[in-house]
Coordinates of C-alpha atoms in Angstrom, one line a residue:
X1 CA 54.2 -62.2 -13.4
X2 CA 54.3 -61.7 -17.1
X3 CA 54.3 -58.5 -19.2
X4 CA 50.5 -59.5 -20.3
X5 CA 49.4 -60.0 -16.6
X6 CA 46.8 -57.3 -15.6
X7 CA 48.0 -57.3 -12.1
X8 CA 51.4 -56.0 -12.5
X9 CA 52.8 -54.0 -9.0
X10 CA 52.0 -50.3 -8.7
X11 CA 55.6 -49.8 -9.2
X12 CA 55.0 -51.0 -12.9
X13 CA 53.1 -47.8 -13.5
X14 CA 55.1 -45.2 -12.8
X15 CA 56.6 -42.5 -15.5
X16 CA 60.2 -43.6 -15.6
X17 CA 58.8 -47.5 -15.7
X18 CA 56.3 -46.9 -18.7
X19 CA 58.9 -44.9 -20.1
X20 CA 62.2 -47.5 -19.8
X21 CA 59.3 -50.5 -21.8
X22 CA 58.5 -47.8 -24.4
X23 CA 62.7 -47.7 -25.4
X24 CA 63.2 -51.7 -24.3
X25 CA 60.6 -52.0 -27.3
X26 CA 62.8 -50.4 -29.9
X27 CA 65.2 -52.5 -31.5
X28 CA 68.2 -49.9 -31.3
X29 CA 71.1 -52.9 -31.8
X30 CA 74.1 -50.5 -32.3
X31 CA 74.4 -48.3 -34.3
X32 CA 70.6 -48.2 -35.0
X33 CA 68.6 -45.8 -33.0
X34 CA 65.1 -47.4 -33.6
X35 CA 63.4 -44.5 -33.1
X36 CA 64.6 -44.1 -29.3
X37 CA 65.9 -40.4 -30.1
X38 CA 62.4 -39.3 -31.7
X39 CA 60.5 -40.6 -28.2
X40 CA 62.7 -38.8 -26.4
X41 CA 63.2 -35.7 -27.9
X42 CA 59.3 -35.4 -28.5
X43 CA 59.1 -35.2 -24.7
X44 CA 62.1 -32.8 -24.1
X45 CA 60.4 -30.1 -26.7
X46 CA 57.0 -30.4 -24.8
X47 CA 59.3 -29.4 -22.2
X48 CA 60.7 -26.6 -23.4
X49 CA 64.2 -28.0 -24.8
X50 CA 65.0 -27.0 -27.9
X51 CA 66.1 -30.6 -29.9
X52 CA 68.9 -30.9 -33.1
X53 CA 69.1 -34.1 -34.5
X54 CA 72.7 -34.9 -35.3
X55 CA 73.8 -37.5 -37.9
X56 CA 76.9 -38.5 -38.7
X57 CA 77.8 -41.3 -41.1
X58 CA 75.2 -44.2 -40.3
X59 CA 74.8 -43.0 -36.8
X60 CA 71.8 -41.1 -35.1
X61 CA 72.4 -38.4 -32.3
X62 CA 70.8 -35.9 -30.6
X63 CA 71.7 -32.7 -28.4
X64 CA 69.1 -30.9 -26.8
X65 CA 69.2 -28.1 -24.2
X66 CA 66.9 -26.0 -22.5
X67 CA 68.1 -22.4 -21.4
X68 CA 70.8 -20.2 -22.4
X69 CA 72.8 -19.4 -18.9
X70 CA 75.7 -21.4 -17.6
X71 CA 76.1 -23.3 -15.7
X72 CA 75.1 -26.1 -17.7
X73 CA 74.1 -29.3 -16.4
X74 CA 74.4 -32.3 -19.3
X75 CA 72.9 -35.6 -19.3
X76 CA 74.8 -38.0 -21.5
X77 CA 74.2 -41.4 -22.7
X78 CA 73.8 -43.8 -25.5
X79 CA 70.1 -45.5 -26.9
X80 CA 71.5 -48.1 -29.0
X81 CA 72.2 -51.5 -27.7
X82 CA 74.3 -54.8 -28.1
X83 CA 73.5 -57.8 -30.0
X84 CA 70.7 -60.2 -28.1
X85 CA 72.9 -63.3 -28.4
X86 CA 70.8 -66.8 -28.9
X87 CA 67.0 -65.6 -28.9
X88 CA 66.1 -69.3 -27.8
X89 CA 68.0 -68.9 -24.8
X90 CA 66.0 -65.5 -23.4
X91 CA 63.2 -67.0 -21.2
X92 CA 61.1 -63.8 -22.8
X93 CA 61.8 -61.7 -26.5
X94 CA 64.6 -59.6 -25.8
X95 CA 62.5 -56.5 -27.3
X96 CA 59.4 -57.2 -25.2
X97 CA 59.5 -55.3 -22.3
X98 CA 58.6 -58.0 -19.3
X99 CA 58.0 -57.9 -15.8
X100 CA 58.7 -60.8 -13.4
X101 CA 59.2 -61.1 -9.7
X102 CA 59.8 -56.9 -8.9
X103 CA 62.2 -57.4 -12.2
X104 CA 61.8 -55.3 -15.8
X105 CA 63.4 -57.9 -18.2
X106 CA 64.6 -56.7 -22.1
X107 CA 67.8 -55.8 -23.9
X108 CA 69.0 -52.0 -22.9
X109 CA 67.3 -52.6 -19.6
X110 CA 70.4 -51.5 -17.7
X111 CA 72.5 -50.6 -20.2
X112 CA 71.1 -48.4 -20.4
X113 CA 67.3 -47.4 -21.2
X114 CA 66.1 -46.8 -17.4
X115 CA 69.2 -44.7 -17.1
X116 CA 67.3 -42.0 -20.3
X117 CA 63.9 -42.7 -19.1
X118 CA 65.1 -41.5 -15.6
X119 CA 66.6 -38.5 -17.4
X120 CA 63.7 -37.4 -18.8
X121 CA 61.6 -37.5 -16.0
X122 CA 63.8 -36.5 -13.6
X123 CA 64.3 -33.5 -16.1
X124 CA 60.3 -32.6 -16.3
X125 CA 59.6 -33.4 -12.9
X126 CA 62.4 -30.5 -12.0
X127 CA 60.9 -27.7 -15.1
X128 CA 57.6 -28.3 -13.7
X129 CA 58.4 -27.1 -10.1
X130 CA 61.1 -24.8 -11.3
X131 CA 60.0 -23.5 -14.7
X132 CA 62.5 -20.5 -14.1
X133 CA 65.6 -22.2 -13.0
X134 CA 68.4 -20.8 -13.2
X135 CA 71.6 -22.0 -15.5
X136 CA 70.9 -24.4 -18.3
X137 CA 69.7 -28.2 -18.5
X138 CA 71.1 -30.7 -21.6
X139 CA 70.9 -34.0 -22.9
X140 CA 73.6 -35.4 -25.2
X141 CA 72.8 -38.9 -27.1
X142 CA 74.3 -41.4 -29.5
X143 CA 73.1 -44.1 -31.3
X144 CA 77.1 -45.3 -31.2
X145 CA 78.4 -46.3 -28.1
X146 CA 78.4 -49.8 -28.2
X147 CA 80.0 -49.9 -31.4
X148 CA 83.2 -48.1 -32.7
X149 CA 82.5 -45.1 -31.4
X150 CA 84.0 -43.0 -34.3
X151 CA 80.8 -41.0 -35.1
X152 CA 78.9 -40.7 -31.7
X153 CA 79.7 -38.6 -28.7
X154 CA 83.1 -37.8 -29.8
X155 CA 82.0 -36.3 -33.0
X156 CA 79.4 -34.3 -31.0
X157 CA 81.8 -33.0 -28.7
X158 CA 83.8 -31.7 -31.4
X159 CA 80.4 -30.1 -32.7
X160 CA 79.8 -28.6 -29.4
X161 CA 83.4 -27.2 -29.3
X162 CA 83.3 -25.7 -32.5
X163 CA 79.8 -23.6 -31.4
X164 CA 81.6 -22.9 -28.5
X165 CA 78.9 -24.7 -26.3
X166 CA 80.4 -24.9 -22.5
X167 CA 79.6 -27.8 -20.6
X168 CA 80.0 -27.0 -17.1
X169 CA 78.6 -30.7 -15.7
X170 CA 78.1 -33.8 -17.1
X171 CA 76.5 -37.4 -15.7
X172 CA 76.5 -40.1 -18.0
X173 CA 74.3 -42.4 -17.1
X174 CA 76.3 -46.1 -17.7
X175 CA 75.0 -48.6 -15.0
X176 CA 77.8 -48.1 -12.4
X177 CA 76.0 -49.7 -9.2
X178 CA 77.0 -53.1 -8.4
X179 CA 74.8 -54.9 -5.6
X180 CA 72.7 -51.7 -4.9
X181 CA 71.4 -48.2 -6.3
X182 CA 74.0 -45.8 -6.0
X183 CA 76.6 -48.0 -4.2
X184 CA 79.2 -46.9 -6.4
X185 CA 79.8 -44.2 -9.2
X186 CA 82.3 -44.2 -11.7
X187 CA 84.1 -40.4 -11.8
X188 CA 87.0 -41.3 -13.9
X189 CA 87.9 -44.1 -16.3
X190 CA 91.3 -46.1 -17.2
X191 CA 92.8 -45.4 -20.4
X192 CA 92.9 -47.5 -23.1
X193 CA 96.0 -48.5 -25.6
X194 CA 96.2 -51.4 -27.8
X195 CA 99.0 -53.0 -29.6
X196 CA 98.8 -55.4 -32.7
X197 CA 102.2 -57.3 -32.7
X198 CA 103.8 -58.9 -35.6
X199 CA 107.0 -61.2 -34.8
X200 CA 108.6 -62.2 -38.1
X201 CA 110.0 -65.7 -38.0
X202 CA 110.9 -68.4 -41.0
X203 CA 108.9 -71.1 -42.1
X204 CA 109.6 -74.7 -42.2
X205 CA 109.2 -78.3 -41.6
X206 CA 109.0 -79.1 -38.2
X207 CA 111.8 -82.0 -38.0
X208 CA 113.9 -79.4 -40.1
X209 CA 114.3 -76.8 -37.2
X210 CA 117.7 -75.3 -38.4
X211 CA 116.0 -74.7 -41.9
X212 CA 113.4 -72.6 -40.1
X213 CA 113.3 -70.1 -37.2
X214 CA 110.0 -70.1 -34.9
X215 CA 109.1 -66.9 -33.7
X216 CA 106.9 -68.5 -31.5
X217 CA 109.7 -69.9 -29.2
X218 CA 111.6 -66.3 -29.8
X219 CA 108.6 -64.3 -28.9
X220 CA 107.5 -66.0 -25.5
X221 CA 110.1 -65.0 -23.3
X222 CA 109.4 -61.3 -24.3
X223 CA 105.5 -61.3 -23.6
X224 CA 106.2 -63.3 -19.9
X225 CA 108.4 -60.0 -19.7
X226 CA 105.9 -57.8 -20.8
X227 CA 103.2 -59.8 -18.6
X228 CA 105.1 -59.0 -15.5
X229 CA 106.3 -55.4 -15.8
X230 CA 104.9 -53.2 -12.7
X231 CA 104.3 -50.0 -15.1
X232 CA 102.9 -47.9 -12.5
X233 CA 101.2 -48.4 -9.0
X234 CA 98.5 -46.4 -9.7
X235 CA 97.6 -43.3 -7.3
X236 CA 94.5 -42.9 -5.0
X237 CA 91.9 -43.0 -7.7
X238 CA 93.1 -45.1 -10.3
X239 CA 94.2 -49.1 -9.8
X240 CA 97.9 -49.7 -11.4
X241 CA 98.2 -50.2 -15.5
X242 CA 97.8 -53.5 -16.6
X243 CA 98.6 -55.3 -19.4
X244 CA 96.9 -57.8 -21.1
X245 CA 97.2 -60.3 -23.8
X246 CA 94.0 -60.9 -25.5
X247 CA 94.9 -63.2 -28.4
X248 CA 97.4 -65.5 -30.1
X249 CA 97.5 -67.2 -33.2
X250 CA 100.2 -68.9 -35.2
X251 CA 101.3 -71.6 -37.9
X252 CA 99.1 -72.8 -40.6
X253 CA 96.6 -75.8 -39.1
X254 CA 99.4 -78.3 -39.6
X255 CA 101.3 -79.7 -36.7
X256 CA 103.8 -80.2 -38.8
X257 CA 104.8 -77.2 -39.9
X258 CA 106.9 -74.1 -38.2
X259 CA 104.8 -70.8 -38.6
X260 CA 106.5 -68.3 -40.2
X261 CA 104.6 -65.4 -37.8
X262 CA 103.2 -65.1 -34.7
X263 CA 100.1 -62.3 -34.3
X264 CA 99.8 -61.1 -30.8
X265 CA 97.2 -58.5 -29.4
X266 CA 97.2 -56.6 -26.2
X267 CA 96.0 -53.8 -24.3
X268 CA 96.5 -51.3 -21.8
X269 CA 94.2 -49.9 -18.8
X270 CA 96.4 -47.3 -18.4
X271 CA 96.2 -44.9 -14.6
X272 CA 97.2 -41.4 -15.1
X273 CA 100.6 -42.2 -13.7
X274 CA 101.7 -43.5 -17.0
X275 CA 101.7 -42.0 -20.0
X276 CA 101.2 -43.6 -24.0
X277 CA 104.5 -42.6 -24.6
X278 CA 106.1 -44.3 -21.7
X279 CA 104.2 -47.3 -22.1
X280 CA 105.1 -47.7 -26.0
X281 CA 108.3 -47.0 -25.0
X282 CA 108.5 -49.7 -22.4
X283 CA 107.3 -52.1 -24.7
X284 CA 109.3 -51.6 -27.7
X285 CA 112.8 -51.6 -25.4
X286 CA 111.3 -55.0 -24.4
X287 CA 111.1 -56.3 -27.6
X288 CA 114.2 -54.7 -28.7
X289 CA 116.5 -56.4 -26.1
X290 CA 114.7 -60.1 -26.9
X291 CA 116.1 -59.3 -30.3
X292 CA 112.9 -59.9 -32.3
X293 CA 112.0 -59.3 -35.7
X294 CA 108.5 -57.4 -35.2
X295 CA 106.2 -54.8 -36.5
X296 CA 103.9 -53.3 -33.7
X297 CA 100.3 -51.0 -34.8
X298 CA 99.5 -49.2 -31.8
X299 CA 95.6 -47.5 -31.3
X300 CA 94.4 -45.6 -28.7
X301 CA 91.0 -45.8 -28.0
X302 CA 91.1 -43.5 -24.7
X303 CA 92.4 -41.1 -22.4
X304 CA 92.3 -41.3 -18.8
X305 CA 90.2 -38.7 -17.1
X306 CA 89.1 -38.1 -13.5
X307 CA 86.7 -36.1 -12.0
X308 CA 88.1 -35.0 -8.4
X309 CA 85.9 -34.3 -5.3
X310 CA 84.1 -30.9 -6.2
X311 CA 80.6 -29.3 -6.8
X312 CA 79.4 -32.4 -9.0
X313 CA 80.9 -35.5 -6.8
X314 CA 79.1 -34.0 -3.7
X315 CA 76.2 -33.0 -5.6
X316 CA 75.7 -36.9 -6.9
X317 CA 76.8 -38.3 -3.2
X318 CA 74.5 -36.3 -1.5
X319 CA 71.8 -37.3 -4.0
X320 CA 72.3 -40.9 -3.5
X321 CA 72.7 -40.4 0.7
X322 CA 69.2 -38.4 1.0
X323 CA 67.4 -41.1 -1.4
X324 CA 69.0 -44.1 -0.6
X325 CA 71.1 -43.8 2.5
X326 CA 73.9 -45.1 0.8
X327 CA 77.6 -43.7 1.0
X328 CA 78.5 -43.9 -2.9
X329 CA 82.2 -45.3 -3.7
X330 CA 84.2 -43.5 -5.9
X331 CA 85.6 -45.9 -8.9
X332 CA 87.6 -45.6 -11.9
X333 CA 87.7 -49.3 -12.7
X334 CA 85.6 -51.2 -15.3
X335 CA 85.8 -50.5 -19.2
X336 CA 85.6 -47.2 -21.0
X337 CA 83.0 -44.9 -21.6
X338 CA 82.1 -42.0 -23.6
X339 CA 82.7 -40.3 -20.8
X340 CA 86.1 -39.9 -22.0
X341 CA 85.2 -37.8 -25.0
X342 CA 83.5 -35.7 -22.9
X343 CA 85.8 -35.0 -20.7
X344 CA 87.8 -33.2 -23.0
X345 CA 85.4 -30.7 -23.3
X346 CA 83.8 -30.8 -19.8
X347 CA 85.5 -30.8 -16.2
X348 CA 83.4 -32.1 -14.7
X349 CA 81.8 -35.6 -15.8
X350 CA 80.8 -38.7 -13.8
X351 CA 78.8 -41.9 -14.1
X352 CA 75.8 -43.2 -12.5
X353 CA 73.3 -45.9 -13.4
X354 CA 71.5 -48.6 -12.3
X355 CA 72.7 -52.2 -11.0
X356 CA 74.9 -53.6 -13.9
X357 CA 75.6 -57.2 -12.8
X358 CA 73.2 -58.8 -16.4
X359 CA 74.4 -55.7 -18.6
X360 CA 75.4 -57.7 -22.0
X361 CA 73.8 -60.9 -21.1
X362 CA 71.3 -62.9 -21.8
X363 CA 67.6 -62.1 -19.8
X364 CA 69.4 -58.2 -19.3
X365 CA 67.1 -56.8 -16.7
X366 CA 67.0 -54.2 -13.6
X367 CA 65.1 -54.0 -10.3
X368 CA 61.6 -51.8 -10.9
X369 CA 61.7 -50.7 -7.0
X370 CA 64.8 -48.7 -8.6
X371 CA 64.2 -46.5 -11.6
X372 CA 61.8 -44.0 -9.8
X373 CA 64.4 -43.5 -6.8
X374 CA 67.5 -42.9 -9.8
X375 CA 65.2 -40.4 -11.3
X376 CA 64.5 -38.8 -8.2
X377 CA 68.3 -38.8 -7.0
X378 CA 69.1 -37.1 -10.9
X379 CA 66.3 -34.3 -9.9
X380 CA 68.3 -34.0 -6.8
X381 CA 71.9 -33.3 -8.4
X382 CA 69.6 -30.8 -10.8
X383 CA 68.6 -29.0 -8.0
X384 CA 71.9 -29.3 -6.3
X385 CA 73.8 -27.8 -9.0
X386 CA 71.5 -25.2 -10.8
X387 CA 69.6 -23.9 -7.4
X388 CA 72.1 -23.8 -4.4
X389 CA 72.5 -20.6 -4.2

């Protein structure tokens, strides 16, 4: 059934549906917005949220909020979206919302356009029964999340702090749901530390190896080392650091010649149980004791941070077990988020999105039959958290 069909399934009608095409259709590859933040904010004002556009450097953002109490309940995700890859190889355009087979086809699909649409309405579904509610309700978006991430969330965050604007709860809406709706939720992330490594050899001929010295031979037996350390065994949330290497290069095309230095890049997922200290550390008494000749830039692109049992996680779980049935898992694994910016500012955050198993591929897509039931288990943490009593 194509997008043009006039016999698409009732489900095709629906408000977070018609909303999730209407931000498919803009072509928001990061860090452009295409006009996603505009839609949305349009429909926050009519109800009742009072909108600031943010913009820093070439990237759009947007905080809005509706009410003046605490606590203060803050959706939090991005609009802008990665590259479409080959176009020739979608079976329909990648900006050209599509339906086929119970399936809403389009880049941002999952990652993560429903996840906003289902915001919004789930948002004025809840002000139109509860036009009084108590506490506040806020949405916090970036244009920059699939990118470098230097002048998105983080740099809103540090706007927020510096008005003193208390977050008190925080979902972000990354697709976190693996083979169904709510099956899992992400409510802490690894960090993240990467290493560029410079060993320092001489150059020669290769038949000449006494002329020369091959940093490639001296280095190797220092990254199996590194490759094997047991840095941590993680704790009950987090899965045990690891280390990866995620590129080599060396020499100069030639097979004849010896390279005069070897460029190595790795990275850490890091558990809370170790420390970016203890982990450079670690590695630099490595490559001390294999008597290398190096230079090492370290860059830390996150923190950990874990959101433990409390008001939010059993206001999400319950959420998910009264609309779906479904006993959410608890995860910390995957990539990071900007989730980690926010929680430096917010105690509370977690993640909860739609099915990700074709976020960043080609045909990106997400089941229909699911974006009115996420907008209707967000409603549910709103009421949850701003109306228990």
């Amino acid at each position: 059934m194509s997008d043009t069909d006039p016999q698409k399934s009732p489900a095709a009608h629906t408000p977070t549906v018609e909303l999730t095409r209407q931000l498919i259709a803009r072509q928001s590859v990061t860090p452009d917005d295409g006009g996603c933040q505009a839609i949305l904010a349009e429909r926050l004002r009519a109800a009742g949220f009072t909108t600031t556009p943010l913009r820093f450097g070439d990237v759009d953002n947007l905080w809005a909020r509706r009410g003046t109490a605490q606590p203060v309940v803050c959706f939090a995700g991005h609009t802008d979206v990665v590259p479409t890859g080959p176009l020739e190889k979608w079976d329909s355009p990648p900006f050209v919302p599509t339906e086929r087979d119970g399936l809403l086809y389009g880049r941002g699909a999952a990652d993560m356009k429903s996840s906003l649409a289902a915001f919004v309405t789930a948002i004025e579904a809840f002000v139109r029964e509860h036009p009084d509610h108590p506490g506040s309700i806020a949405l916090l978006l970036t244009s920059d999340e699939e990118g470098v991430a230097t002048d998105g969330t983080v740099r809103v965050v540090e706007w927020l702090r510096q008005r003193e604007e208390t977050l008190n709860y925080c979902i972000v809406g990354e697709p976190t749901s693996t083979t169904r709706l709510g099956d899992v939720i992400k409510n802490g992330r690894r960090g993240s530390l990467s290493g560029n490594l410079t060993v320092r050899g001489i150059q020669g001929h290769i038949a000449y190896p006494h002329l020369a010295h091959n940093p490639v031979h001296e280095a190797v037996p220092a990254l199996a080392e590194l490759a094997t350390v047991v840095w941590d065994e993680g704790d009950e949330y987090f899965p045990p650091t690891s280390f990866q290497i995620s590129n080599i290069r060396a020499g100069t095309g030639a097979t004849n010649v010896i390279p005069g230095e070897l460029h190595v890049q790795f990275n850490f997922r890091f558990s809370p149980e170790s420390s970016v200290d203890s982990l450079k550390q670690g590695v630099h008494a490595i490559l001390d004791r294999h008597g290398l000749d190096y230079g090492l830039e370290w860059s830390l692109s996150g923190m950990p941070f874990l959101t433990r049992r409390g008001h939010l996680v059993n206001a999400v779980t319950d959420a998910i077990r009264d609309e779906t049935g479904c006993v959410a898992e608890l995860s910390t694994t995957g990539g990071t988020s900007d989730g980690r910016f926010i929680a430096t500012w917010c105690d509370e955050v977690i993640e909860l999105g739609p099915v990700n198993a074709t976020i960043h591929k080609l045909n990106e897509h997400v089941q229909i039959a699911d974006l009115e039931p996420l907008a209707r288990i967000y409603r549910g943490v709103l009421s949850r958290l701003l109306l228990a009593s």
